[in-house]
Short mmCIF file of C-alpha atoms in Angstrom, two decimals:
data_model
loop_
_atom_site.label_atom_id
_atom_site.label_comp_id
_atom_site.label_asym_id
_atom_site.label_seq_id
_atom_site.Cartn_x
_atom_site.Cartn_y
_atom_site.Cartn_z
CA UNK A 1 308.75 132.06 53.82
CA UNK A 2 312.06 133.61 54.63
CA UNK A 3 314.25 132.55 57.49
CA UNK A 4 313.86 136.00 59.05
CA UNK A 5 310.13 135.68 59.56
CA UNK A 6 310.48 132.19 61.01
CA UNK A 7 312.88 133.50 63.60
CA UNK A 8 310.37 136.02 64.88
CA UNK A 9 307.79 135.03 67.51
CA UNK A 10 304.36 134.16 66.09
CA UNK A 11 301.96 137.04 65.72
CA UNK A 12 299.14 136.23 68.13
CA UNK A 13 296.72 139.00 67.27
CA UNK A 14 294.27 138.03 64.50
CA UNK A 15 294.21 141.67 63.40
CA UNK A 16 297.98 141.48 63.09
CA UNK A 17 297.49 139.34 60.00
CA UNK A 18 295.97 142.37 58.31
CA UNK A 19 299.10 144.32 59.16
CA UNK A 20 297.46 146.22 62.03
CA UNK A 21 298.19 145.63 65.70
CA UNK A 22 296.12 147.54 68.25
CA UNK A 23 298.28 149.38 70.75
CA UNK A 24 298.06 148.38 74.41
CA UNK A 25 296.85 151.88 75.13
CA UNK A 26 293.83 151.39 72.87
CA UNK A 27 293.08 147.85 74.07
CA UNK A 28 293.13 148.76 77.76
CA UNK A 29 291.20 151.95 77.12
CA UNK A 30 288.44 149.98 75.38
CA UNK A 31 288.36 147.27 78.07
CA UNK A 32 287.79 149.90 80.76
CA UNK A 33 285.05 151.48 78.68
CA UNK A 34 283.18 148.19 78.05
CA UNK A 35 283.40 147.06 81.70
CA UNK A 36 282.00 150.32 83.08
CA UNK A 37 279.18 150.54 80.53
CA UNK A 38 278.30 146.85 81.01
CA UNK A 39 278.08 147.18 84.80
CA UNK A 40 276.03 150.34 84.48
CA UNK A 41 273.52 148.79 82.06
CA UNK A 42 273.24 145.69 84.24
CA UNK A 43 272.58 147.76 87.36
CA UNK A 44 269.81 149.57 85.55
CA UNK A 45 268.24 146.46 83.95
CA UNK A 46 268.28 144.62 87.30
CA UNK A 47 266.54 147.66 88.85
CA UNK A 48 269.28 148.10 91.47
CA UNK A 49 268.91 151.87 91.11
CA UNK A 50 266.11 154.12 89.94
CA UNK A 51 266.27 155.12 86.28
CA UNK A 52 265.77 158.78 87.10
CA UNK A 53 268.86 158.72 89.30
CA UNK A 54 271.36 156.77 87.24
CA UNK A 55 269.70 156.34 83.83
CA UNK A 56 271.45 153.68 81.71
CA UNK A 57 273.65 153.47 78.61
CA UNK A 58 270.72 152.31 76.47
CA UNK A 59 268.47 155.16 77.67
CA UNK A 60 271.27 157.67 77.05
CA UNK A 61 271.75 156.19 73.58
CA UNK A 62 268.03 156.63 72.85
CA UNK A 63 268.08 160.23 74.12
CA UNK A 64 271.16 160.98 72.03
CA UNK A 65 269.59 159.52 68.86
CA UNK A 66 266.39 161.50 69.49
CA UNK A 67 268.13 164.84 69.97
CA UNK A 68 270.56 164.26 67.13
CA UNK A 69 267.88 163.21 64.59
CA UNK A 70 265.57 166.10 65.60
CA UNK A 71 268.57 168.44 65.34
CA UNK A 72 267.88 169.89 68.82
CA UNK A 73 271.47 169.39 69.99
CA UNK A 74 273.34 171.07 67.11
CA UNK A 75 272.68 174.74 67.95
CA UNK A 76 273.87 174.00 71.50
CA UNK A 77 277.08 172.46 70.18
CA UNK A 78 277.61 175.41 67.84
CA UNK A 79 277.09 177.98 70.61
CA UNK A 80 279.42 176.22 73.06
CA UNK A 81 281.97 175.60 70.34
CA UNK A 82 282.06 179.28 69.42
CA UNK A 83 282.51 180.37 73.05
CA UNK A 84 285.21 177.78 73.54
CA UNK A 85 287.23 178.46 70.40
CA UNK A 86 287.16 182.24 70.88
CA UNK A 87 287.89 182.13 74.63
CA UNK A 88 290.65 179.54 74.42
CA UNK A 89 292.18 181.04 71.27
CA UNK A 90 292.44 184.41 72.97
CA UNK A 91 293.80 182.83 76.15
CA UNK A 92 296.49 180.97 74.14
CA UNK A 93 297.54 184.08 72.29
CA UNK A 94 297.65 186.36 75.32
CA UNK A 95 298.83 183.66 77.75
CA UNK A 96 301.83 182.58 75.66
CA UNK A 97 302.93 186.17 74.94
CA UNK A 98 302.44 187.17 78.58
CA UNK A 99 304.24 184.08 79.89
CA UNK A 100 307.20 184.63 77.55
CA UNK A 101 307.45 188.33 78.45
CA UNK A 102 307.22 187.71 82.18
CA UNK A 103 309.73 184.89 81.94
CA UNK A 104 312.18 187.01 79.95
CA UNK A 105 311.89 190.30 81.80
CA UNK A 106 312.57 190.15 85.53
CA UNK A 107 310.99 193.50 86.29
CA UNK A 108 307.77 192.64 84.49
CA UNK A 109 307.67 189.53 86.66
CA UNK A 110 307.97 191.62 89.85
CA UNK A 111 305.23 193.89 88.53
CA UNK A 112 302.71 191.26 87.51
CA UNK A 113 303.42 188.29 89.77
CA UNK A 114 301.19 189.37 92.71
CA UNK A 115 298.28 190.00 90.32
CA UNK A 116 298.75 186.65 88.61
CA UNK A 117 298.96 184.77 91.90
CA UNK A 118 295.84 186.46 93.25
CA UNK A 119 293.80 185.93 90.09
CA UNK A 120 295.07 182.38 89.68
CA UNK A 121 293.71 181.52 93.14
CA UNK A 122 290.35 183.23 92.59
CA UNK A 123 287.61 180.82 91.49
CA UNK A 124 286.27 182.05 88.16
CA UNK A 125 282.71 181.43 89.38
CA UNK A 126 283.23 184.22 91.90
CA UNK A 127 283.97 186.59 89.03
CA UNK A 128 280.90 185.72 86.95
CA UNK A 129 278.52 188.32 88.49
CA UNK A 130 281.14 190.96 87.80
CA UNK A 131 281.64 189.73 84.25
CA UNK A 132 277.87 189.91 83.65
CA UNK A 133 277.78 193.49 84.95
CA UNK A 134 280.64 194.46 82.63
CA UNK A 135 279.94 192.36 79.54
CA UNK A 136 276.23 191.58 79.76
CA UNK A 137 274.88 188.09 79.16
CA UNK A 138 275.83 187.66 75.51
CA UNK A 139 278.63 185.79 73.80
CA UNK A 140 281.27 188.22 75.10
CA UNK A 141 280.61 187.33 78.73
CA UNK A 142 281.06 183.63 78.04
CA UNK A 143 284.20 184.14 76.00
CA UNK A 144 285.60 186.14 78.91
CA UNK A 145 284.80 183.37 81.40
CA UNK A 146 286.53 180.76 79.21
CA UNK A 147 289.45 183.16 78.74
CA UNK A 148 289.92 183.79 82.45
CA UNK A 149 289.45 180.16 83.35
CA UNK A 150 292.18 179.00 80.97
CA UNK A 151 294.72 181.82 80.67
CA UNK A 152 296.48 181.49 84.03
CA UNK A 153 297.59 177.88 83.66
CA UNK A 154 298.96 178.73 80.22
CA UNK A 155 300.80 181.84 81.43
CA UNK A 156 302.26 180.17 84.52
CA UNK A 157 303.46 177.14 82.52
CA UNK A 158 305.12 179.28 79.86
CA UNK A 159 306.78 181.43 82.55
CA UNK A 160 308.24 178.33 84.15
CA UNK A 161 309.36 177.09 80.73
CA UNK A 162 311.33 180.21 79.92
CA UNK A 163 313.47 179.63 82.99
CA UNK A 164 313.74 175.90 82.39
CA UNK A 165 316.69 176.02 79.99
CA UNK A 166 319.86 174.77 81.65
CA UNK A 167 322.36 177.62 82.10
CA UNK A 168 324.94 175.71 80.07
CA UNK A 169 322.83 176.12 76.90
CA UNK A 170 322.86 179.88 77.38
CA UNK A 171 326.63 179.65 77.90
CA UNK A 172 326.99 177.75 74.63
CA UNK A 173 324.94 180.38 72.79
CA UNK A 174 326.92 183.20 74.36
CA UNK A 175 330.18 181.44 73.62
CA UNK A 176 329.30 181.41 69.92
CA UNK A 177 328.20 185.04 70.27
CA UNK A 178 324.59 184.34 69.36
CA UNK A 179 322.42 187.44 69.07
CA UNK A 180 319.60 187.97 71.56
CA UNK A 181 317.03 186.84 69.01
CA UNK A 182 319.11 183.79 68.06
CA UNK A 183 319.40 182.87 71.74
CA UNK A 184 315.65 183.20 72.20
CA UNK A 185 314.92 181.15 69.09
CA UNK A 186 317.48 178.39 69.68
CA UNK A 187 317.58 178.08 73.48
CA UNK A 188 314.67 179.71 75.31
CA UNK A 189 311.91 178.70 72.93
CA UNK A 190 312.85 175.02 72.41
CA UNK A 191 313.55 174.54 76.13
CA UNK A 192 310.18 176.01 77.07
CA UNK A 193 308.13 174.14 74.46
CA UNK A 194 307.32 171.13 76.66
CA UNK A 195 306.09 173.51 79.37
CA UNK A 196 304.11 175.49 76.84
CA UNK A 197 302.40 172.32 75.64
CA UNK A 198 301.59 171.32 79.22
CA UNK A 199 300.03 174.74 79.63
CA UNK A 200 297.99 174.21 76.47
CA UNK A 201 296.85 170.79 77.68
CA UNK A 202 295.74 172.21 81.04
CA UNK A 203 294.20 175.21 79.32
CA UNK A 204 292.04 173.13 76.97
CA UNK A 205 290.61 171.28 79.98
CA UNK A 206 289.93 174.41 81.98
CA UNK A 207 288.36 176.05 78.92
CA UNK A 208 285.66 173.35 78.91
CA UNK A 209 285.04 174.07 82.60
CA UNK A 210 284.70 177.74 81.68
CA UNK A 211 282.09 177.04 79.00
CA UNK A 212 279.92 175.02 81.38
CA UNK A 213 280.26 177.46 84.28
CA UNK A 214 279.32 180.39 82.04
CA UNK A 215 276.34 178.60 80.53
CA UNK A 216 275.03 177.35 83.88
CA UNK A 217 274.92 180.85 85.23
CA UNK A 218 273.74 182.85 82.28
CA UNK A 219 272.52 181.34 79.07
CA UNK A 220 269.68 180.11 76.94
CA UNK A 221 271.75 177.86 74.71
CA UNK A 222 274.92 175.78 74.70
CA UNK A 223 275.78 172.36 76.07
CA UNK A 224 276.05 173.67 79.65
CA UNK A 225 272.57 175.15 79.31
CA UNK A 226 271.29 171.85 77.81
CA UNK A 227 272.67 169.93 80.80
CA UNK A 228 271.25 172.42 83.33
CA UNK A 229 267.80 172.56 81.70
CA UNK A 230 267.43 168.78 81.42
CA UNK A 231 268.63 168.39 85.00
CA UNK A 232 265.82 170.60 86.25
CA UNK A 233 263.36 168.60 84.10
CA UNK A 234 264.70 165.32 85.54
CA UNK A 235 265.67 164.23 82.01
CA UNK A 236 268.62 162.27 83.41
CA UNK A 237 269.53 160.52 80.14
CA UNK A 238 269.85 163.89 78.38
CA UNK A 239 272.01 165.23 81.22
CA UNK A 240 274.37 162.30 80.67
CA UNK A 241 274.32 162.86 76.93
CA UNK A 242 275.45 166.47 77.48
CA UNK A 243 278.18 165.31 79.84
CA UNK A 244 279.31 162.72 77.30
CA UNK A 245 279.52 165.40 74.61
CA UNK A 246 281.87 167.36 76.89
CA UNK A 247 283.87 164.22 77.56
CA UNK A 248 284.23 163.54 73.85
CA UNK A 249 285.37 167.13 73.32
CA UNK A 250 287.99 166.65 76.05
CA UNK A 251 289.19 163.38 74.49
CA UNK A 252 289.47 164.85 70.99
CA UNK A 253 291.34 167.90 72.26
CA UNK A 254 293.64 165.74 74.37
CA UNK A 255 294.54 163.65 71.33
CA UNK A 256 295.08 166.79 69.29
CA UNK A 257 297.52 168.15 71.86
CA UNK A 258 299.24 164.76 71.94
CA UNK A 259 299.80 164.89 68.18
CA UNK A 260 301.32 168.36 68.50
CA UNK A 261 303.48 167.20 71.41
CA UNK A 262 304.84 164.31 69.34
CA UNK A 263 305.74 166.70 66.56
CA UNK A 264 307.65 168.96 68.95
CA UNK A 265 309.25 166.31 71.12
CA UNK A 266 310.99 164.10 68.63
CA UNK A 267 314.22 165.09 70.34
CA UNK A 268 313.17 163.46 73.61
CA UNK A 269 313.39 159.78 74.34
CA UNK A 270 309.83 158.39 74.30
CA UNK A 271 308.66 157.06 77.66
CA UNK A 272 305.63 154.79 77.61
CA UNK B 1 353.89 172.30 65.06
CA UNK B 2 354.75 175.23 67.29
CA UNK B 3 354.77 178.46 65.35
CA UNK B 4 356.29 181.79 66.13
CA UNK B 5 353.12 183.72 66.90
CA UNK B 6 351.57 183.79 70.35
CA UNK B 7 348.06 182.33 70.39
CA UNK B 8 347.18 183.29 73.96
CA UNK B 9 348.84 185.70 76.30
CA UNK B 10 347.47 186.24 79.81
CA UNK B 11 348.99 188.93 82.01
CA UNK B 12 348.11 189.35 85.66
CA UNK B 13 344.68 187.78 85.37
CA UNK B 14 342.89 187.92 88.70
CA UNK B 15 339.27 187.13 89.40
CA UNK B 16 337.08 187.53 92.45
CA UNK B 17 333.35 187.47 92.96
CA UNK B 18 330.83 188.28 95.66
CA UNK B 19 329.44 185.17 97.29
CA UNK B 20 325.65 185.58 97.17
CA UNK B 21 325.00 183.88 100.53
CA UNK B 22 327.71 185.47 102.71
CA UNK B 23 328.20 188.70 100.68
CA UNK B 24 331.96 188.20 101.07
CA UNK B 25 334.33 188.82 98.21
CA UNK B 26 335.92 185.51 97.29
CA UNK B 27 339.09 185.30 95.26
CA UNK B 28 338.92 182.49 92.69
CA UNK B 29 342.12 183.30 90.78
CA UNK B 30 345.02 185.01 92.51
CA UNK B 31 347.15 185.60 89.47
CA UNK B 32 347.67 183.86 86.16
CA UNK B 33 350.37 184.77 83.65
CA UNK B 34 350.87 182.51 80.70
CA UNK B 35 351.83 182.43 77.07
CA UNK B 36 350.85 179.77 74.56
CA UNK B 37 352.57 179.73 71.17
CA UNK B 38 350.42 178.98 68.14
CA UNK B 39 349.78 175.29 67.55
CA UNK B 40 350.71 174.14 71.06
CA UNK B 41 348.57 171.77 73.14
CA UNK B 42 348.59 173.00 76.74
CA UNK B 43 346.80 171.45 79.70
CA UNK B 44 345.86 173.14 82.91
CA UNK B 45 345.60 170.75 85.88
CA UNK B 46 344.89 171.43 89.52
CA UNK B 47 342.77 170.47 92.50
CA UNK B 48 338.99 170.86 92.31
CA UNK B 49 337.85 174.44 92.70
CA UNK B 50 341.26 175.93 91.87
CA UNK B 51 339.80 178.27 89.29
CA UNK B 52 340.91 176.46 86.14
CA UNK B 53 337.41 176.37 84.63
CA UNK B 54 336.94 179.99 85.70
CA UNK B 55 340.09 180.93 83.80
CA UNK B 56 338.79 179.16 80.71
CA UNK B 57 335.49 181.04 80.97
CA UNK B 58 337.41 184.31 81.15
CA UNK B 59 339.36 183.45 77.99
CA UNK B 60 336.08 182.44 76.34
CA UNK B 61 334.47 185.76 77.23
CA UNK B 62 331.77 184.22 79.43
CA UNK B 63 333.12 186.11 82.46
CA UNK B 64 334.17 189.68 81.90
CA UNK B 65 334.79 191.42 85.23
CA UNK B 66 338.35 190.19 85.73
CA UNK B 67 341.55 192.09 86.26
CA UNK B 68 344.52 191.75 83.94
CA UNK B 69 344.78 191.25 80.23
CA UNK B 70 343.96 188.47 77.82
CA UNK B 71 345.32 188.69 74.32
CA UNK B 72 344.26 186.33 71.57
CA UNK B 73 345.14 186.04 67.91
CA UNK B 74 342.75 187.92 65.65
CA UNK B 75 340.38 185.51 63.91
CA UNK B 76 340.66 184.70 60.21
CA UNK B 77 338.14 186.28 57.83
CA UNK B 78 335.41 183.67 58.31
CA UNK B 79 336.77 182.26 61.57
CA UNK B 80 336.49 182.83 65.28
CA UNK B 81 339.06 183.89 67.87
CA UNK B 82 338.11 181.08 70.24
CA UNK B 83 335.64 178.23 70.63
CA UNK B 84 334.76 176.16 73.65
CA UNK B 85 334.23 172.42 73.97
CA UNK B 86 331.95 172.23 76.99
CA UNK B 87 331.64 169.51 79.59
CA UNK B 88 328.99 166.83 79.17
CA UNK B 89 325.41 167.57 78.14
CA UNK B 90 326.18 170.79 76.33
CA UNK B 91 324.73 169.74 72.97
CA UNK B 92 321.28 171.20 72.39
CA UNK B 93 319.02 168.20 72.96
CA UNK B 94 316.37 169.65 70.62
CA UNK B 95 318.69 169.76 67.61
CA UNK B 96 320.13 166.99 65.44
CA UNK B 97 323.88 166.42 65.27
CA UNK B 98 324.01 168.38 62.01
CA UNK B 99 322.15 171.37 63.45
CA UNK B 100 324.27 171.30 66.60
CA UNK B 101 327.54 171.19 64.68
CA UNK B 102 326.51 174.02 62.36
CA UNK B 103 325.24 176.16 65.27
CA UNK B 104 328.33 178.36 65.58
CA UNK B 105 328.18 179.26 61.89
CA UNK B 106 324.44 180.03 62.13
CA UNK B 107 325.28 182.40 64.99
CA UNK B 108 327.62 184.25 62.63
CA UNK B 109 324.64 184.81 60.33
CA UNK B 110 325.48 182.16 57.76
CA UNK B 111 322.53 180.59 55.92
CA UNK B 112 321.42 177.20 57.20
CA UNK B 113 322.32 175.54 53.91
CA UNK B 114 325.85 176.91 53.80
CA UNK B 115 326.45 176.29 57.51
CA UNK B 116 325.38 172.66 57.18
CA UNK B 117 327.50 172.18 54.05
CA UNK B 118 330.52 173.44 55.98
CA UNK B 119 329.71 171.29 59.01
CA UNK B 120 329.68 168.03 57.07
CA UNK B 121 333.45 167.58 56.61
CA UNK B 122 333.97 168.15 60.35
CA UNK B 123 331.30 165.61 61.25
CA UNK B 124 333.21 163.18 59.07
CA UNK B 125 336.51 164.19 60.66
CA UNK B 126 335.34 163.42 64.19
CA UNK B 127 333.96 160.07 63.02
CA UNK B 128 330.23 160.82 63.11
CA UNK B 129 329.44 160.32 59.42
CA UNK B 130 325.99 158.72 59.15
CA UNK B 131 324.79 160.18 62.46
CA UNK B 132 323.95 163.66 61.14
CA UNK B 133 320.22 163.39 61.73
CA UNK B 134 320.41 161.72 65.17
CA UNK B 135 319.43 163.61 68.30
CA UNK B 136 321.90 163.81 71.20
CA UNK B 137 319.94 161.35 73.36
CA UNK B 138 320.47 158.74 70.64
CA UNK B 139 324.27 159.05 70.94
CA UNK B 140 326.68 157.56 73.47
CA UNK B 141 328.65 159.89 75.73
CA UNK B 142 331.76 159.54 73.57
CA UNK B 143 329.82 160.34 70.39
CA UNK B 144 328.25 163.37 72.06
CA UNK B 145 331.70 164.70 72.83
CA UNK B 146 332.78 164.05 69.23
CA UNK B 147 329.85 166.24 68.12
CA UNK B 148 330.76 168.81 70.76
CA UNK B 149 334.30 168.94 69.38
CA UNK B 150 333.06 169.25 65.79
CA UNK B 151 330.75 172.11 66.82
CA UNK B 152 333.73 174.04 68.20
CA UNK B 153 335.91 173.26 65.16
CA UNK B 154 333.35 174.49 62.57
CA UNK B 155 333.90 178.13 63.50
CA UNK B 156 337.61 177.65 62.69
CA UNK B 157 338.85 179.08 66.01
CA UNK B 158 342.39 180.33 66.54
CA UNK B 159 342.34 178.62 69.94
CA UNK B 160 340.26 175.67 71.09
CA UNK B 161 339.23 175.79 74.74
CA UNK B 162 338.32 172.42 76.25
CA UNK B 163 336.69 172.26 79.67
CA UNK B 164 337.10 168.72 81.05
CA UNK B 165 335.41 167.33 77.96
CA UNK B 166 335.94 163.67 78.89
CA UNK B 167 335.19 163.91 82.62
CA UNK B 168 331.81 162.16 82.36
CA UNK B 169 333.00 159.29 80.16
CA UNK B 170 333.79 155.79 81.39
CA UNK B 171 337.48 154.89 81.63
CA UNK B 172 337.70 152.97 78.34
CA UNK B 173 335.79 155.51 76.28
CA UNK B 174 337.89 158.22 77.82
CA UNK B 175 341.15 156.58 76.70
CA UNK B 176 339.76 156.07 73.23
CA UNK B 177 338.62 159.69 73.02
CA UNK B 178 342.04 160.93 74.15
CA UNK B 179 343.64 159.05 71.24
CA UNK B 180 340.93 160.35 68.91
CA UNK B 181 341.49 163.91 70.08
CA UNK B 182 345.20 163.64 69.23
CA UNK B 183 344.34 162.30 65.78
CA UNK B 184 341.88 165.17 65.17
CA UNK B 185 344.28 167.73 66.63
CA UNK B 186 347.03 166.60 64.25
CA UNK B 187 344.60 167.09 61.37
CA UNK B 188 343.02 170.36 62.49
CA UNK B 189 346.28 171.99 63.67
CA UNK B 190 344.74 174.12 66.39
CA UNK B 191 346.14 175.70 69.51
CA UNK B 192 344.46 173.97 72.46
CA UNK B 193 344.00 174.96 76.08
CA UNK B 194 342.70 171.85 77.84
CA UNK B 195 341.34 171.74 81.38
CA UNK B 196 341.39 168.44 83.26
CA UNK B 197 341.85 167.05 86.72
CA UNK B 198 343.35 163.83 85.35
CA UNK B 199 347.13 163.98 85.36
CA UNK B 200 347.70 161.16 82.87
CA UNK B 201 345.23 162.72 80.45
CA UNK B 202 347.08 166.03 80.64
CA UNK B 203 350.49 164.45 80.00
CA UNK B 204 349.31 162.14 77.24
CA UNK B 205 347.71 164.97 75.26
CA UNK B 206 349.95 167.95 75.90
CA UNK B 207 353.13 169.68 74.89
CA UNK B 208 353.08 171.46 78.25
CA UNK B 209 351.27 170.88 81.52
CA UNK B 210 350.56 173.85 83.76
CA UNK B 211 349.91 172.91 87.39
CA UNK B 212 347.67 175.18 89.42
CA UNK B 213 347.59 175.75 93.16
CA UNK B 214 344.53 175.27 95.32
CA UNK B 215 342.10 178.20 95.47
CA UNK B 216 342.81 181.04 94.95
CA UNK B 217 344.48 179.73 91.82
CA UNK B 218 347.91 180.57 90.50
CA UNK B 219 350.32 178.61 88.34
CA UNK B 220 352.74 176.54 90.41
CA UNK B 221 354.73 174.88 87.65
CA UNK B 222 355.08 174.82 83.89
CA UNK B 223 356.17 171.33 82.90
CA UNK B 224 357.19 170.55 79.32
CA UNK B 225 356.21 167.12 78.02
CA UNK B 226 358.97 165.97 75.68
CA UNK B 227 357.42 162.68 74.69
CA UNK B 228 357.59 161.93 70.96
CA UNK B 229 354.51 162.30 68.75
CA UNK B 230 352.42 160.68 67.42
CA UNK B 231 351.70 159.08 70.78
CA UNK B 232 350.10 155.68 71.19
CA UNK B 233 348.10 154.91 74.33
CA UNK B 234 350.80 152.52 75.61
CA UNK B 235 353.12 155.51 76.06
CA UNK B 236 351.30 155.94 79.38
CA UNK B 237 353.20 152.92 80.71
CA UNK B 238 356.71 154.15 79.81
CA UNK B 239 359.05 155.19 82.68
CA UNK B 240 359.32 158.75 81.32
CA UNK B 241 355.54 159.14 81.40
CA UNK B 242 355.23 157.70 84.89
CA UNK B 243 358.02 159.94 86.20
CA UNK B 244 356.22 163.02 84.86
CA UNK B 245 352.95 161.88 86.38
CA UNK B 246 354.63 161.35 89.78
CA UNK B 247 356.17 164.80 89.65
CA UNK B 248 352.84 166.49 88.87
CA UNK B 249 350.97 164.42 91.41
CA UNK B 250 353.43 165.46 94.14
CA UNK B 251 352.86 169.13 93.31
CA UNK B 252 349.09 168.70 93.51
CA UNK B 253 349.32 166.56 96.66
CA UNK B 254 351.19 169.32 98.52
CA UNK B 255 348.30 171.61 97.64
CA UNK B 256 345.70 169.17 98.91
CA UNK B 257 347.58 168.63 102.19
CA UNK B 258 348.17 172.34 102.67
CA UNK B 259 344.40 172.82 102.48
CA UNK B 260 343.44 169.96 104.76
CA UNK B 261 342.09 167.63 102.11
CA UNK B 262 344.28 164.53 102.58
CA UNK B 263 343.65 162.17 99.73
CA UNK B 264 340.67 164.14 98.49
#
C-alpha cells in the first residue's frame, strides 16, 4: 500500500474494486426504470387495472419473446428501419446544406424564410393525403413523411448556428486576411457545430414520429403498422412491445448523437 | 530602439458612420495625424468612446470607408504589415493554443505542419510552453492574452496593434502582464500602437503617450515618456511617473467635464 492510496477516501462501491464505477447518470437511470416497472407489475398482479388496458411488464416480455422467436417482428423492424434511415439521411443532407446556405446568404434567407416558417408550422399529418396522391403508398411516401417531419428542425438549427459566431471571431479572421473559405472553415463551421448537433438530435426524434405517422396512415408492415394492428386486435402487450422498440431506437440514437457531440465539443467546458 | 524609418503615418484620418437607429451621420474621429517611427511603443489614451479603438480598426483594415491616408511599412517577404491583439475572448474557443497561435500563418496558406513549427518558439517566448494542446477555456485570462499576443507575433508584423488587451484582467495579473509585455517587446523589437484607458499602463509601457479628446476624437497632446528602460514595476511610484500621470489625467478630465461626465 502506498501512502497516496491511503490518503484517498475509501472506495464504497463494490464494483469499484473491479476498477469500474457506475456513473450517477446510469445508477439513477436504472433506479427510475426499476421503480416504474415494479409498480406497473404490482398494479397488474394485484388486479388494480384490467390487463387489456394496462397489460404488465411480464405479459409484454412474453409477447416480445413470442414475436422475436417466431421472427414475426423482424420484417417490421427492417421496413421501419429502411424508411427511417433513408428519410433522415436525406433530411440531414438537404437540411444541413440548406441551413448553411440560408445562414450565409441573406437574400436566400429573404426568399425562403416565409416558406420555411409556413411548412415548419404545418403538421406533417395534414400533408399525408397529399403525399399519398403524389408518391403512392410505397416506400417513397414514407421516406418523404420522415424527411418532411425531420428536415425543418435541422435546417432552422443550422441557420441559427451560422449566425451564432461572435463578430469578434470574424474580425480576427479578417484581420489575418483569411480567405472566404478559410473563414467558413475556421469560424462559421465550428461556431455552428453545437447548433447543428442540436438539430440532428431533434431531427432523429422527429424522424421516429414520421415513421409511425406514415405507417399508421398507409402501410401493411413496419413497427407503426404492428402497433396499429395489435391495437385494433386488443393485443395490448404487443402494442407496448412496439412502443418499447421505438423507445429503444430513440435511446440508442440519443446515445449515438451524444458520442458525436463529445467528439466535437472537447473545446467546451463539460457541464454535468 | 527607434529607427529612422516611419512605421505608421496617418494624415487627416476622419471617420463617420450612419447611426442605424436615428439615420444621422455621426462623427467618431474628427481628425488624426500621427507619425510613429519604427520600433517605438506608442499608446493612445482617451475617454471612453473617443474613437481610439475605431482608429485602430482603421489601421488594421477592418474599417475601410474613412477619409485621409494611412501609410504602413511594407511587410517582409514572409511577414505581415500589421497584426492585432484583440480584447478579451478573441481566441477561437474551438482551437487549441497551438492552432490559435499558428492561425495567422495558416491564413497565409502555409501548411499546418510548417505553421505550427513556426508558432512554437513564440509560444515559448510568451511563456506558454507546455500549454500548446490546451483549449482557451482551460487557460486563465492572463494566459489567454499571452496566446493572443503570440498569435499576432507569428505573422511577423511590421506594427503590432493592441486594443486594450489587458482591460478584462484583474489588477495584479494586469501589472504582471504589463511587465511581461515589455520583456517580450524588448525581445521581439516591434513597433507597437497600444490602446488603453488606463493612464499608468500607457506611461509604464510607452515611449510616447498620445491623449485623445472626447468624441469626435482628435489628438490633444503628444507626451514623450523619458523614463529609462528597462522599467521595473516600481517605477510607477517615482515622482517623474506620477507627475506625468497627473498631467495626462488633467487633460482627460477637462474632456470629461466639457462633455458633462464629471468623474465618469
